[in-house]
Short mmCIF file of C-alpha atoms and ligand atoms in Angstrom, two decimals:
data_model
loop_
_atom_site.label_atom_id
_atom_site.label_comp_id
_atom_site.label_asym_id
_atom_site.label_seq_id
_atom_site.Cartn_x
_atom_site.Cartn_y
_atom_site.Cartn_z
CA MET A 1 109.70 65.31 8.96
CA ARG A 2 110.70 64.22 5.45
CA ILE A 3 108.13 62.84 3.09
CA LEU A 4 108.55 61.30 -0.38
CA ILE A 5 105.81 61.55 -2.93
CA VAL A 6 105.83 58.96 -5.73
CA GLU A 7 103.17 59.90 -8.22
CA ASP A 8 103.32 60.14 -12.04
CA GLU A 9 100.55 62.69 -12.31
CA GLU A 10 102.98 65.56 -11.95
CA SER A 11 100.31 68.28 -11.10
CA LEU A 12 98.86 66.02 -8.34
CA ALA A 13 102.25 65.31 -7.00
CA GLN A 14 103.25 68.94 -6.90
CA ASN A 15 99.86 69.82 -5.29
CA ILE A 16 100.51 67.30 -2.50
CA GLN A 17 104.07 68.63 -2.08
CA ARG A 18 102.71 72.23 -1.83
CA ILE A 19 100.12 71.19 0.87
CA LEU A 20 102.78 69.43 2.85
CA LEU A 21 105.26 72.23 2.52
CA ASN A 22 102.57 74.63 3.88
CA GLU A 23 102.37 72.40 6.93
CA ASN A 24 106.10 72.68 7.35
CA TYR A 25 106.99 69.14 6.26
CA LYS A 26 109.87 68.54 3.95
CA ALA A 27 108.46 66.91 0.77
CA GLU A 28 110.05 65.63 -2.41
CA CYS A 29 108.43 64.36 -5.55
CA VAL A 30 109.49 61.64 -7.90
CA TYR A 31 107.39 60.77 -11.03
CA ASN A 32 108.02 57.17 -11.76
CA GLY A 33 108.35 53.93 -9.94
CA THR A 34 112.01 53.28 -10.69
CA ASP A 35 113.17 56.51 -9.24
CA GLY A 36 110.68 56.16 -6.41
CA LEU A 37 112.17 52.84 -5.30
CA GLU A 38 115.67 54.04 -5.67
CA GLN A 39 114.93 57.17 -3.51
CA ALA A 40 113.12 55.24 -0.93
CA LEU A 41 115.94 52.73 -0.57
CA THR A 42 118.80 55.22 -0.55
CA GLU A 43 117.40 58.20 1.39
CA GLU A 44 115.75 58.22 4.74
CA TYR A 45 112.13 59.32 4.92
CA ASP A 46 109.59 59.45 7.70
CA LEU A 47 106.71 58.79 5.37
CA ILE A 48 106.11 57.79 1.71
CA ILE A 49 103.03 58.67 -0.24
CA LEU A 50 102.93 56.09 -3.04
CA ASP A 51 100.74 55.86 -6.06
CA VAL A 52 99.71 52.38 -7.23
CA MET A 53 99.74 52.82 -11.04
CA LEU A 54 103.23 54.07 -11.99
CA PRO A 55 105.51 53.81 -14.98
CA GLY A 56 108.62 51.75 -14.26
CA LYS A 57 107.71 49.83 -11.23
CA ASP A 58 104.19 49.83 -9.78
CA GLY A 59 103.32 50.79 -6.17
CA PHE A 60 102.92 47.18 -5.11
CA GLU A 61 106.29 46.18 -6.30
CA ILE A 62 107.87 49.16 -4.55
CA ILE A 63 106.18 48.46 -1.19
CA ARG A 64 107.05 44.79 -1.42
CA THR A 65 110.63 45.48 -2.10
CA LEU A 66 110.88 48.01 0.74
CA ARG A 67 109.42 45.61 3.33
CA ARG A 68 111.54 42.72 2.01
CA GLU A 69 114.55 45.02 2.60
CA GLY A 70 113.40 45.53 6.14
CA LEU A 71 112.36 49.23 5.81
CA ASP A 72 109.38 49.91 7.94
CA VAL A 73 108.84 53.54 6.85
CA PRO A 74 105.11 54.31 6.99
CA VAL A 75 103.58 54.20 3.49
CA ILE A 76 100.14 55.67 2.40
CA MET A 77 99.03 54.28 -0.99
CA LEU A 78 97.02 56.30 -3.44
CA THR A 79 94.34 54.23 -5.15
CA ALA A 80 91.56 54.96 -7.66
CA ARG A 81 88.02 55.02 -6.21
CA SER A 82 87.04 52.04 -8.47
CA GLN A 83 89.86 49.77 -7.48
CA VAL A 84 88.77 48.23 -4.15
CA GLU A 85 91.06 45.23 -4.65
CA ASP A 86 94.09 47.67 -4.88
CA LYS A 87 93.47 48.82 -1.34
CA VAL A 88 93.23 45.33 0.04
CA ARG A 89 96.34 44.29 -1.90
CA GLY A 90 98.30 47.33 -0.87
CA LEU A 91 97.54 46.74 2.85
CA ASP A 92 98.49 43.05 2.28
CA GLU A 93 101.78 44.13 0.78
CA GLY A 94 102.56 46.23 3.86
CA ALA A 95 101.11 49.64 3.33
CA ASP A 96 99.96 51.36 6.43
CA ASP A 97 97.06 53.32 5.04
CA TYR A 98 95.52 54.31 1.78
CA LEU A 99 93.77 57.22 0.24
CA THR A 100 91.25 57.05 -2.64
CA LYS A 101 91.65 59.59 -5.41
CA PRO A 102 90.37 62.27 -5.50
CA PHE A 103 90.77 63.11 -1.81
CA ALA A 104 90.31 66.31 0.28
CA VAL A 105 93.32 68.11 1.74
CA PRO A 106 92.15 67.62 5.30
CA GLU A 107 91.81 63.78 4.67
CA LEU A 108 95.40 63.66 3.45
CA LEU A 109 96.74 65.67 6.30
CA ALA A 110 94.84 63.70 9.01
CA ARG A 111 96.36 60.46 7.55
CA VAL A 112 99.86 61.93 7.47
CA ARG A 113 99.71 63.21 11.00
CA SER A 114 98.26 59.95 12.17
CA LEU A 115 101.10 57.82 10.67
CA LEU A 116 103.86 60.26 11.71
CA ARG A 117 102.51 60.32 15.27
CA ARG A 118 102.15 56.58 15.30
CA LYS A 119 105.74 56.26 14.26
CA SER A 120 107.09 58.69 16.87
CA GLU A 121 105.03 57.17 19.62
CA VAL A 122 105.85 53.58 19.03
CA SER A 123 108.71 53.72 21.53
CA THR A 124 106.65 55.30 24.29
CA SER A 125 103.31 53.86 23.35
CA VAL A 126 101.29 56.01 25.83
CA MET A 127 99.68 59.15 24.55
CA GLN A 128 98.36 61.68 27.07
CA LEU A 129 95.83 64.49 26.95
CA GLY A 130 94.99 65.95 30.28
CA ALA A 131 93.84 63.12 32.58
CA LEU A 132 93.10 60.98 29.58
CA GLU A 133 95.56 58.36 28.47
CA LEU A 134 95.82 55.91 25.57
CA ASP A 135 98.18 53.04 25.83
CA THR A 136 98.64 51.83 22.38
CA ALA A 137 100.58 48.77 23.26
CA ALA A 138 97.98 47.51 25.61
CA ARG A 139 95.19 49.07 23.38
CA GLN A 140 93.69 50.53 26.53
CA ALA A 141 92.23 53.92 27.51
CA ARG A 142 92.62 55.29 31.03
CA PHE A 143 91.13 58.26 32.77
CA ASN A 144 92.60 59.39 35.92
CA GLY A 145 94.53 56.18 35.98
CA GLN A 146 91.34 54.09 35.82
CA ALA A 147 90.92 51.71 32.78
CA VAL A 148 88.04 52.43 30.49
CA MET A 149 86.67 49.23 28.82
CA LEU A 150 86.10 49.84 25.12
CA THR A 151 85.15 47.68 22.23
CA PRO A 152 87.80 47.38 19.48
CA LYS A 153 85.93 49.80 17.19
CA GLU A 154 85.53 52.37 19.97
CA TYR A 155 89.20 52.00 20.82
CA ALA A 156 90.07 52.46 17.09
CA ILE A 157 88.00 55.69 16.93
CA LEU A 158 89.60 56.97 20.13
CA GLU A 159 93.08 56.19 18.82
CA PHE A 160 92.53 57.92 15.64
CA LEU A 161 91.16 60.99 17.47
CA PHE A 162 94.24 60.86 19.71
CA TYR A 163 96.63 60.84 16.76
CA ASN A 164 94.79 63.98 15.56
CA LYS A 165 94.26 65.55 18.90
CA ASN A 166 93.25 69.25 19.06
CA ARG A 167 92.27 69.02 15.37
CA VAL A 168 88.96 68.46 13.70
CA VAL A 169 88.50 65.00 12.18
CA SER A 170 85.66 64.51 9.74
CA ARG A 171 83.26 61.65 10.16
CA LEU A 172 84.25 60.39 6.78
CA SER A 173 87.88 60.28 7.80
CA ILE A 174 86.99 58.41 10.98
CA ALA A 175 84.77 55.98 9.02
CA GLU A 176 87.36 55.24 6.37
CA HIS A 177 90.01 54.77 9.04
CA VAL A 178 87.93 52.38 11.10
CA TRP A 179 85.80 50.51 8.63
CA GLY A 180 87.73 50.94 5.37
CA ASP A 181 85.52 50.00 2.43
CA GLN A 182 83.43 47.43 4.19
CA MET A 183 80.18 49.33 3.72
CA ASP A 184 78.74 52.49 2.01
CA LEU A 185 79.66 55.89 3.23
CA PHE A 186 76.17 56.85 4.48
CA THR A 187 76.09 53.77 6.73
CA MET A 188 79.60 54.32 7.90
CA THR A 189 79.17 57.93 8.90
CA ASN A 190 76.02 57.02 10.79
CA PHE A 191 77.90 54.27 12.46
CA VAL A 192 80.56 56.80 13.51
CA ASP A 193 77.92 58.85 15.41
CA VAL A 194 76.55 55.75 17.17
CA HIS A 195 80.06 54.69 18.21
CA ILE A 196 80.96 58.07 19.33
CA LYS A 197 77.80 58.17 21.46
CA ASN A 198 78.70 54.78 23.01
CA LEU A 199 82.40 55.93 23.44
CA ARG A 200 81.31 59.02 25.34
CA LYS A 201 79.06 56.98 27.55
CA LYS A 202 81.95 54.65 28.52
CA LEU A 203 84.32 57.60 29.02
CA GLY A 204 82.00 58.83 31.71
CA ASP A 205 83.52 61.96 33.26
CA ALA A 206 86.02 62.10 30.35
CA ALA A 207 83.22 62.34 27.70
CA ALA A 208 83.77 66.02 27.37
CA TYR A 209 87.09 65.32 25.79
CA VAL A 210 85.30 64.07 22.63
CA GLN A 211 83.84 67.27 21.18
CA THR A 212 81.43 67.63 18.41
CA VAL A 213 82.34 70.29 15.88
CA ARG A 214 79.07 71.07 14.15
CA GLY A 215 79.13 70.46 10.46
CA LEU A 216 82.70 69.28 10.37
CA GLY A 217 83.16 66.27 12.71
CA TYR A 218 84.85 65.47 16.01
CA MET A 219 87.84 66.64 17.89
CA LEU A 220 89.65 65.25 20.87
CA LYS A 221 90.50 68.15 23.14
CA GLU A 222 90.98 68.73 26.79
CA PRO A 223 87.81 70.36 28.06
CA THR A 224 88.42 73.91 29.52
CA1 CA B 1 99.47 56.87 -11.51
#
């Protein structure tokens, strides 16, 4: 998996690169928007991590150009905590996800894995873990072949857990993924617990797949 990092804060870019290299991704840095766009257009990447405020061309201009050129490479935008409108605009321009600076390493990796899996599974659309299945085309969960009826939010949580299966996902990461910036973090993380409870109830015999990892979050894992 080859990842491009476009970020003018060189130390941050190199930190991200180091983290990704540790996880055995190939990762390259460029430090301005002009080089970023040129690299993205001429080389083939599986994912781009794109800062918004860049010298040369800004992140919005880059993503707009990529999408106009028909490139559907997944893009995670990096935005400053204070710039809510940047996230909205980034998603409108065609970004797949965003991270607010400063972010924790596990958050970054969860987003990266989520987008890379989504990309690799578009063609098959059915993810499987034991007897539990998620059909991302039909947006439906099945257990032992039986459909499990979920609300859109419950489905979104389960899908995010599926993309990160066998790994712990923090409540914050789930909340940001499902609700974005629609409410404060305290409310969101409590919402996560409520929705997980409901999700487990609906999963019935498959409830044990959604495991609580005390103090850390949740993990989708086949029960032993
Ligand atoms: Ca910047």
